[in-house]
Coordinates of C-alpha atoms and ligand atoms in Angstrom, one line a residue:
M1 CA 37.6 20.2 -32.4
A2 CA 39.3 16.8 -32.6
T3 CA 38.3 14.1 -35.3
M4 CA 37.1 10.3 -34.4
P5 CA 38.5 8.2 -35.6
V6 CA 36.2 6.1 -37.7
D7 CA 36.2 2.1 -38.3
R8 CA 36.7 2.3 -42.1
S9 CA 34.1 -0.6 -43.0
P10 CA 31.0 0.5 -44.0
D11 CA 28.5 -1.8 -41.2
S12 CA 30.9 -3.7 -38.4
T13 CA 28.1 -6.3 -37.1
L14 CA 30.2 -8.6 -38.4
A15 CA 33.2 -8.4 -37.4
F16 CA 32.0 -7.8 -34.4
L17 CA 30.1 -11.3 -34.3
R18 CA 33.1 -12.4 -34.7
S19 CA 36.2 -10.9 -32.7
G20 CA 33.0 -10.7 -29.6
Y21 CA 35.4 -9.1 -26.5
R22 CA 38.0 -7.9 -28.2
F23 CA 36.2 -5.9 -30.8
I24 CA 36.5 -2.4 -29.2
G25 CA 39.8 -2.5 -28.0
E26 CA 41.4 -4.0 -30.8
R27 CA 40.2 -0.8 -33.0
C28 CA 41.0 1.4 -29.8
D29 CA 44.4 -0.1 -29.1
R30 CA 45.0 0.2 -33.9
Y31 CA 44.1 4.5 -33.8
G32 CA 45.5 5.5 -30.5
S33 CA 42.3 6.8 -29.2
D34 CA 39.4 5.2 -26.1
V35 CA 36.8 6.9 -29.0
F36 CA 35.6 5.7 -31.9
Q37 CA 32.9 5.9 -34.2
T38 CA 31.2 2.5 -36.5
R39 CA 27.9 1.9 -36.9
I40 CA 26.9 -1.6 -35.6
L41 CA 23.6 -3.5 -36.6
L42 CA 23.7 -0.6 -40.3
T43 CA 23.4 1.8 -37.0
P44 CA 26.4 4.9 -36.0
T45 CA 27.3 4.2 -32.5
I46 CA 30.6 5.5 -31.3
C47 CA 32.4 3.3 -29.5
L48 CA 34.4 3.8 -25.8
R49 CA 37.1 2.2 -22.9
G50 CA 37.9 2.8 -20.0
R51 CA 38.1 4.9 -16.6
P52 CA 37.0 8.2 -17.7
A53 CA 34.5 6.5 -20.7
A54 CA 33.5 5.0 -18.3
T55 CA 32.5 8.3 -15.8
L56 CA 30.7 9.6 -18.9
F57 CA 28.4 7.0 -19.8
Y58 CA 26.9 6.3 -16.5
D59 CA 26.5 10.8 -16.6
T60 CA 22.5 10.2 -17.3
E61 CA 21.7 13.7 -17.9
R62 CA 24.1 12.5 -21.0
F63 CA 22.5 9.5 -22.0
Q64 CA 19.8 8.1 -21.9
R65 CA 18.5 3.9 -21.8
G66 CA 15.5 4.7 -23.4
N67 CA 14.9 3.3 -27.2
A68 CA 19.1 2.3 -26.5
M69 CA 18.8 -1.4 -26.5
P70 CA 19.0 -3.4 -29.9
L71 CA 15.5 -5.7 -30.6
R72 CA 17.4 -8.9 -30.9
V73 CA 18.5 -8.3 -27.5
Q74 CA 15.6 -7.0 -25.2
R75 CA 14.1 -10.0 -27.1
T76 CA 15.7 -12.9 -26.0
L77 CA 18.4 -11.1 -23.3
T78 CA 16.6 -8.2 -21.1
G79 CA 12.6 -8.5 -22.0
R80 CA 10.5 -6.0 -23.2
G81 CA 9.0 -3.1 -20.4
G82 CA 11.7 -3.7 -17.9
V83 CA 13.7 -1.3 -15.7
Q84 CA 17.2 -1.4 -17.8
G85 CA 15.3 0.6 -20.8
L86 CA 13.7 2.6 -18.9
D87 CA 15.7 6.6 -17.5
G88 CA 14.8 9.4 -14.8
A89 CA 11.9 8.7 -12.3
E90 CA 10.5 5.3 -13.6
H91 CA 14.0 3.7 -13.8
S92 CA 14.2 5.6 -10.0
D93 CA 11.5 4.3 -8.9
R94 CA 11.5 0.3 -10.8
K95 CA 15.3 0.1 -9.3
A96 CA 14.8 1.0 -5.9
M97 CA 11.9 -1.7 -6.1
F98 CA 14.9 -3.9 -6.9
M99 CA 17.0 -2.7 -4.6
S100 CA 14.6 -3.2 -2.0
I101 CA 15.4 -6.5 -2.3
M102 CA 19.2 -6.6 -1.8
T103 CA 19.7 -5.9 1.7
P104 CA 22.4 -8.5 3.5
D105 CA 20.0 -10.7 5.0
R106 CA 17.6 -11.7 2.9
I107 CA 21.6 -12.2 0.1
G108 CA 22.2 -13.8 3.2
Q109 CA 18.7 -16.4 3.0
L110 CA 20.1 -16.6 -1.0
G111 CA 24.0 -17.4 -0.4
Q112 CA 22.7 -20.3 2.8
L113 CA 20.4 -21.9 0.4
F114 CA 22.3 -22.4 -2.3
D115 CA 25.2 -23.6 0.6
D116 CA 23.1 -26.4 2.4
E117 CA 21.7 -27.4 -1.5
W118 CA 25.6 -27.4 -2.6
R119 CA 26.4 -29.7 0.4
A120 CA 23.4 -32.1 -0.6
R121 CA 24.5 -32.3 -3.7
L122 CA 27.9 -33.2 -2.8
P123 CA 27.0 -36.9 -2.7
A124 CA 25.4 -37.3 -5.7
W125 CA 28.7 -36.3 -7.1
E126 CA 30.5 -38.5 -5.1
A127 CA 28.8 -41.3 -6.8
A128 CA 27.8 -40.2 -10.4
G129 CA 31.5 -40.1 -12.1
P130 CA 32.9 -36.8 -14.2
V131 CA 30.3 -34.2 -13.4
T132 CA 29.5 -31.2 -15.0
L133 CA 30.3 -28.2 -13.4
Y134 CA 28.9 -25.5 -15.4
D135 CA 25.4 -27.8 -16.2
E136 CA 25.7 -28.3 -12.0
V137 CA 25.5 -25.6 -10.8
G138 CA 23.1 -24.1 -13.1
R139 CA 21.0 -26.6 -12.0
L140 CA 21.1 -26.0 -8.3
L141 CA 21.3 -22.7 -8.9
T142 CA 18.0 -22.9 -10.6
R143 CA 16.8 -24.2 -7.9
V144 CA 17.7 -22.1 -5.0
V145 CA 17.0 -18.7 -6.7
C146 CA 13.6 -20.0 -7.3
A147 CA 13.0 -21.0 -3.3
W148 CA 14.4 -18.2 -2.5
A149 CA 11.7 -16.2 -4.8
G150 CA 9.1 -17.9 -3.6
V151 CA 9.2 -19.1 -7.1
P152 CA 6.8 -23.4 -7.2
L153 CA 9.6 -24.9 -8.8
P154 CA 8.5 -29.2 -9.1
A155 CA 12.0 -31.6 -9.0
S156 CA 10.1 -32.0 -13.2
Q157 CA 10.5 -29.0 -14.2
V158 CA 13.9 -27.9 -13.0
D159 CA 16.0 -29.0 -16.1
R160 CA 13.9 -27.7 -18.6
R161 CA 13.9 -24.1 -16.8
A162 CA 17.4 -23.5 -16.1
V163 CA 17.4 -24.6 -19.6
D164 CA 15.0 -21.2 -20.5
L165 CA 16.8 -19.1 -18.6
H166 CA 20.5 -19.8 -19.6
A167 CA 18.9 -20.4 -23.5
M168 CA 18.3 -16.1 -23.1
I169 CA 21.8 -15.3 -22.2
E170 CA 22.8 -17.4 -24.9
G171 CA 20.5 -15.5 -27.2
P172 CA 21.1 -12.4 -27.9
A173 CA 24.6 -12.2 -30.0
V174 CA 24.6 -14.8 -32.7
V175 CA 21.8 -15.5 -35.6
G176 CA 20.6 -19.3 -36.4
P177 CA 19.3 -21.7 -33.5
R178 CA 20.4 -20.2 -30.9
H179 CA 19.1 -17.2 -30.8
W180 CA 15.3 -18.9 -31.7
R181 CA 15.9 -21.1 -29.1
G182 CA 17.0 -17.3 -26.2
L183 CA 13.5 -16.4 -28.2
L184 CA 11.5 -18.7 -27.4
A185 CA 13.3 -19.5 -23.7
R186 CA 11.6 -16.3 -23.0
R187 CA 8.2 -16.3 -24.1
R188 CA 7.8 -19.4 -22.2
A189 CA 9.7 -18.0 -19.6
E190 CA 7.6 -15.3 -19.7
R191 CA 4.4 -16.6 -19.9
W192 CA 5.3 -19.1 -17.0
L193 CA 6.1 -16.4 -14.3
A194 CA 3.1 -13.7 -15.3
D195 CA 1.1 -16.9 -14.1
R196 CA 2.6 -17.0 -11.0
I197 CA 2.2 -13.6 -10.8
E198 CA -1.7 -13.3 -11.1
R199 CA -2.1 -16.2 -9.1
A200 CA -0.1 -14.8 -6.3
R201 CA -2.4 -11.7 -6.7
V202 CA -5.4 -12.9 -7.0
G203 CA -4.9 -15.2 -4.0
T204 CA -5.2 -18.8 -5.1
E205 CA -1.4 -19.1 -4.3
P206 CA -0.3 -16.2 -2.5
A207 CA 3.4 -15.6 -2.2
P208 CA 5.1 -15.8 0.4
A209 CA 4.9 -12.5 2.5
G210 CA 8.0 -10.4 2.1
S211 CA 9.7 -12.7 -0.3
V212 CA 10.7 -11.4 -4.3
L213 CA 7.4 -12.5 -6.0
D214 CA 5.5 -10.7 -2.9
V215 CA 7.2 -7.2 -3.3
I216 CA 7.4 -7.6 -7.9
A217 CA 3.9 -8.6 -7.5
E218 CA 2.8 -5.8 -5.3
H219 CA 5.0 -3.4 -6.7
R220 CA 3.3 0.2 -7.0
D221 CA 4.3 2.7 -9.4
A222 CA 4.5 6.7 -8.6
R223 CA 1.1 6.5 -9.8
G224 CA 0.0 4.2 -7.3
A225 CA -1.1 0.8 -10.7
L226 CA 0.7 -2.1 -9.9
L227 CA 2.9 -3.3 -12.2
P228 CA 1.0 -5.5 -15.5
H229 CA 1.1 -9.3 -15.5
R230 CA 4.0 -9.1 -18.7
I231 CA 6.3 -6.6 -17.0
A232 CA 5.9 -7.9 -13.5
A233 CA 6.8 -11.2 -14.9
V234 CA 10.1 -9.4 -17.2
E235 CA 11.6 -8.1 -13.6
L236 CA 11.5 -11.7 -12.2
L237 CA 13.5 -12.9 -14.7
N238 CA 15.9 -10.2 -14.1
I239 CA 15.9 -11.7 -10.9
L240 CA 15.7 -15.5 -10.8
R241 CA 17.9 -15.4 -15.1
P242 CA 21.2 -13.2 -13.8
V243 CA 21.0 -15.5 -11.0
V244 CA 21.6 -18.9 -12.6
A245 CA 24.2 -16.7 -14.5
V246 CA 26.7 -16.9 -11.5
D247 CA 26.7 -20.2 -12.6
R248 CA 29.7 -18.7 -15.4
Y249 CA 31.7 -17.0 -13.1
I250 CA 31.8 -20.1 -10.6
T251 CA 32.9 -22.5 -13.7
F252 CA 35.9 -19.6 -14.2
A253 CA 36.8 -19.1 -10.5
A254 CA 37.0 -23.2 -10.6
L255 CA 38.9 -22.5 -13.8
A256 CA 41.1 -20.0 -12.0
L257 CA 42.0 -22.3 -9.0
H258 CA 42.3 -24.9 -11.4
D259 CA 46.1 -22.9 -13.5
H260 CA 46.5 -21.7 -10.0
P261 CA 46.7 -24.0 -8.0
A262 CA 48.8 -21.7 -5.8
W263 CA 45.1 -19.6 -4.4
R264 CA 43.6 -22.6 -3.4
Q265 CA 45.7 -22.5 -0.6
R266 CA 46.0 -18.7 -0.7
V267 CA 41.7 -18.3 -0.5
R268 CA 41.2 -21.2 2.0
D269 CA 44.8 -20.3 4.9
D270 CA 44.8 -16.3 3.8
G271 CA 41.1 -15.1 3.9
A272 CA 42.0 -14.1 -0.6
T273 CA 39.4 -14.9 -1.3
E274 CA 37.9 -11.2 -1.7
Q275 CA 40.3 -10.2 -4.3
F276 CA 40.1 -14.0 -6.0
V277 CA 36.5 -13.5 -6.2
Q278 CA 37.3 -9.4 -8.1
E279 CA 40.0 -10.8 -10.4
V280 CA 37.8 -13.7 -11.5
R281 CA 35.1 -11.0 -12.1
R282 CA 38.3 -8.7 -14.0
Y283 CA 39.8 -11.1 -16.1
Y284 CA 37.0 -13.5 -17.1
P285 CA 34.8 -12.4 -20.7
F286 CA 30.9 -12.6 -19.3
F287 CA 28.6 -9.6 -20.9
P288 CA 30.8 -6.9 -24.1
S289 CA 29.4 -4.0 -23.6
A290 CA 27.1 -1.7 -22.2
V291 CA 24.2 0.4 -24.3
A292 CA 22.8 3.9 -24.4
R293 CA 21.6 6.2 -26.5
V294 CA 22.6 10.7 -26.0
R295 CA 19.6 12.3 -24.0
R296 CA 20.9 16.2 -25.4
S297 CA 23.8 16.4 -28.2
F298 CA 27.3 17.4 -26.4
D299 CA 31.2 17.7 -26.8
W300 CA 33.8 15.5 -24.9
A301 CA 37.5 15.3 -24.6
G302 CA 37.4 16.7 -28.2
H303 CA 35.0 15.0 -29.6
H304 CA 30.7 16.0 -30.6
F305 CA 29.1 13.0 -29.2
P306 CA 25.2 13.5 -31.4
R307 CA 22.3 13.9 -29.9
G308 CA 20.1 10.1 -30.2
R309 CA 23.7 8.1 -31.5
R310 CA 24.2 4.9 -29.9
V311 CA 27.5 4.5 -27.4
L312 CA 28.9 1.4 -26.1
L313 CA 31.4 1.6 -23.2
D314 CA 33.9 -1.8 -24.1
L315 CA 33.4 -3.6 -20.3
Y316 CA 35.4 -6.5 -20.8
G317 CA 37.8 -3.9 -22.3
T318 CA 37.5 -1.0 -19.4
N319 CA 38.0 -4.6 -17.7
H320 CA 41.6 -5.0 -19.5
H321 CA 42.3 -2.1 -19.1
P322 CA 46.6 -1.4 -19.0
A323 CA 45.7 2.4 -18.0
L324 CA 44.1 0.7 -15.3
W325 CA 45.0 -3.2 -14.7
P326 CA 49.3 -3.4 -14.7
E327 CA 49.6 -6.5 -17.4
P328 CA 46.2 -7.1 -17.1
E329 CA 46.3 -9.7 -19.3
L330 CA 47.5 -12.0 -16.5
F331 CA 45.6 -13.4 -13.7
R332 CA 46.7 -11.8 -10.0
P333 CA 43.9 -11.4 -7.6
E334 CA 46.7 -9.5 -5.8
R335 CA 46.8 -6.8 -7.6
F336 CA 43.3 -6.2 -5.0
A337 CA 45.1 -6.2 -2.3
G338 CA 44.2 -2.7 -0.4
R339 CA 42.9 -1.8 -3.4
R340 CA 40.2 0.7 -3.2
V341 CA 37.7 0.5 -6.1
D342 CA 36.3 3.7 -7.1
P343 CA 32.8 2.9 -8.9
F344 CA 34.2 3.3 -12.7
E345 CA 37.6 1.2 -13.0
L346 CA 35.2 -2.3 -12.2
V347 CA 33.0 -3.0 -14.5
P348 CA 32.2 -6.1 -15.0
Q349 CA 28.1 -5.5 -14.0
G350 CA 28.3 -2.1 -15.0
G351 CA 29.4 0.8 -13.1
G352 CA 28.2 4.7 -11.2
D353 CA 25.4 4.0 -9.0
F354 CA 23.1 1.7 -7.9
S355 CA 20.6 3.4 -7.7
T356 CA 20.8 6.8 -9.7
G357 CA 21.9 5.0 -12.7
H358 CA 22.2 1.5 -13.6
R359 CA 24.6 -0.4 -12.6
C360 CA 23.4 -4.4 -12.0
A361 CA 21.6 -4.6 -9.0
G362 CA 22.6 -8.2 -8.2
E363 CA 26.5 -6.9 -7.9
W364 CA 26.3 -8.3 -3.7
I365 CA 24.3 -11.3 -4.6
T366 CA 27.2 -12.6 -7.3
I367 CA 29.9 -11.5 -5.7
D368 CA 28.7 -13.6 -2.4
L369 CA 27.7 -16.7 -4.3
M370 CA 30.4 -16.6 -6.2
K371 CA 32.6 -16.6 -2.4
R372 CA 30.5 -19.5 -0.9
A373 CA 31.6 -21.2 -3.4
V374 CA 35.1 -20.8 -4.0
T375 CA 35.1 -22.2 -0.6
N376 CA 33.6 -24.5 -1.4
L377 CA 35.8 -26.0 -4.0
T378 CA 38.6 -25.3 -1.5
S379 CA 37.1 -26.7 1.5
A380 CA 33.8 -28.9 1.0
M381 CA 35.9 -31.0 -1.3
T382 CA 37.9 -32.4 -3.4
Y383 CA 38.2 -33.5 -7.4
D384 CA 40.1 -33.8 -10.2
V385 CA 40.2 -31.6 -13.3
P386 CA 41.0 -34.8 -16.0
P387 CA 42.1 -33.7 -19.6
Q388 CA 39.6 -31.6 -21.2
D389 CA 39.2 -28.8 -23.8
L390 CA 39.0 -25.6 -21.2
T391 CA 39.5 -22.7 -23.8
L392 CA 37.8 -19.4 -24.2
D393 CA 37.1 -18.3 -27.7
L394 CA 37.2 -15.0 -26.0
R395 CA 35.0 -14.5 -30.2
R396 CA 32.5 -16.4 -28.7
L397 CA 30.0 -13.8 -26.7
P398 CA 29.0 -15.0 -23.9
A399 CA 32.6 -17.1 -23.0
L400 CA 32.6 -20.7 -21.5
P401 CA 34.8 -22.9 -21.5
P402 CA 33.9 -25.6 -24.1
S403 CA 33.8 -28.3 -21.3
G404 CA 31.9 -26.9 -19.2
L405 CA 34.6 -27.8 -16.4
T406 CA 34.5 -32.0 -15.8
L407 CA 34.9 -33.0 -12.4
T408 CA 36.3 -36.0 -11.4
N409 CA 36.7 -37.9 -8.5
I410 CA 35.0 -36.2 -6.2
R411 CA 34.8 -36.6 -2.6
R412 CA 33.8 -34.3 0.5
T413 CA 36.2 -32.9 3.4
Ligands
HEM1 C1 26.2 -13.4 -13.5 C2 26.9 -11.7 -13.2 C3 26.2 -11.0 -13.7 C4 26.7 -10.1 -14.4 C5 27.7 -9.8 -15.1 C6 25.8 -8.7 -14.3 C7 26.4 -7.6 -15.1 C8 25.2 -6.9 -15.7 C9 25.4 -5.8 -16.5 C10 26.2 -6.0 -17.6 C11 24.1 -4.9 -16.3 C12 23.9 -3.6 -16.9 C13 24.6 -2.0 -16.2 C14 25.1 -1.1 -17.9 O1 23.4 -1.3 -18.4 O2 25.1 -0.5 -17.7 C15 23.6 -5.3 -15.4 C16 22.4 -4.9 -15.0 C17 21.2 -5.3 -14.0 N1 21.8 -6.5 -13.2 FE1 22.9 -8.2 -13.6 N2 24.9 -9.4 -13.5 C18 24.9 -10.3 -13.1 C19 24.0 -10.6 -12.5 C20 22.8 -10.3 -11.2 C21 21.9 -11.1 -11.1 C22 22.3 -12.3 -9.4 C23 20.9 -9.9 -10.5 C24 19.7 -10.3 -9.5 C25 19.4 -10.6 -8.4 C26 20.6 -8.7 -11.1 C27 20.5 -7.8 -12.0 C28 20.3 -7.4 -12.6 C29 19.7 -5.6 -13.3 C30 17.5 -6.2 -12.2 C31 20.0 -4.7 -13.7 C32 19.1 -3.3 -14.4 C33 20.0 -2.8 -13.7 C34 19.0 -1.1 -14.1 O3 19.0 -0.9 -15.4 O4 19.2 0.1 -13.5 N3 22.4 -9.3 -12.2 N4 23.4 -6.7 -14.9

């Protein structure tokens, strides 16, 4: 049996928070191994990266999600009782509900609303002077996703709902005020949406037929029971929150267009938008890792994985693994030209199978919205990017340029 390298520090939580996205990768490089063990939040944790490790991690016979996610993440980012923490038949049933929403028609409708709203905002952006892209797109996506999902959202509430949807993503990996804002935001949002679910069910404010709200409010489990209001709210938030979070990727895409201006032309004229968007998802940081627990003891690649051990798969590190991506620190969309990407190589939104595993239910939506945003940025408008702080600090979870990407002199084309 090979000896699994062990991080020397008695607990690496602070190091994890300090190193951010590079925590696992740095140690893998140091130990010359894509597997090592450490302690995070005082819990022994095996860290993995790379394609073989991703293939292992998404084997649902070997890993479970029940009792895997740290409480501080559940209380802010994911909520409790949602699809992320389910296993086996219960997971398949709940995941089928999500995947039933992801039809080409529905994805197209969301995209159309997004394009319409983007065009409708352009005159205001032209008139406004400096515009912070991240904030603008966040509010735009909040309006769009609520309209699409059948969740009423008065104009007066857009700003504060957008703030809460962001705070849940900002909350898990920090201590102090950013974390507390995440806790409060989740509590408020779950209350708001549990109320919508209840009104839809009793018929005081019926959900539009076939809307996301309708699908979730009326979903019945294998025993024929409706989801409890609070859990239905958690699942509705599992749609609203991440659709709004696509604003981060859209900001990264605009940053990439700024840093690699030749690609403006290529996405416009050569139909290279898909490659460009895939490289944005590979290159830029979003979620650092995914978490599971060993379901029952097994050995793999000469290493022992004891039952119950927490395991982290390094998503960022796998997307930057030199064995998969030559010169991984270079932004090169052409690496995707003609490349068939298998389900365990490009894992910013998890890997493996959508229906049987925990791969992100919203990957198609994410790619579609990003492509539309890139088309709008390159074909529907011109703008300048004035001097500002665009550094991407990989120690900050989740990362974003501090300026949020300010644009000036926006003009419709
Ligand atoms: C903003 C870009 C997004 C990123 C970076 C992202 C990333 C992820 C990741 C890393 C996971 C966990 C994978 C795992 O546990 O192994 C996940 C799961 C999930 N995502 Fe996304 N996601 C995004 C957008 C979306 C969108 C737009 C939706 C819905 C419309 C969505 C819905 C979900 C759901 C429901 C799950 C849970 C799946 C399960 O546990 O079976 N995500 N996502």
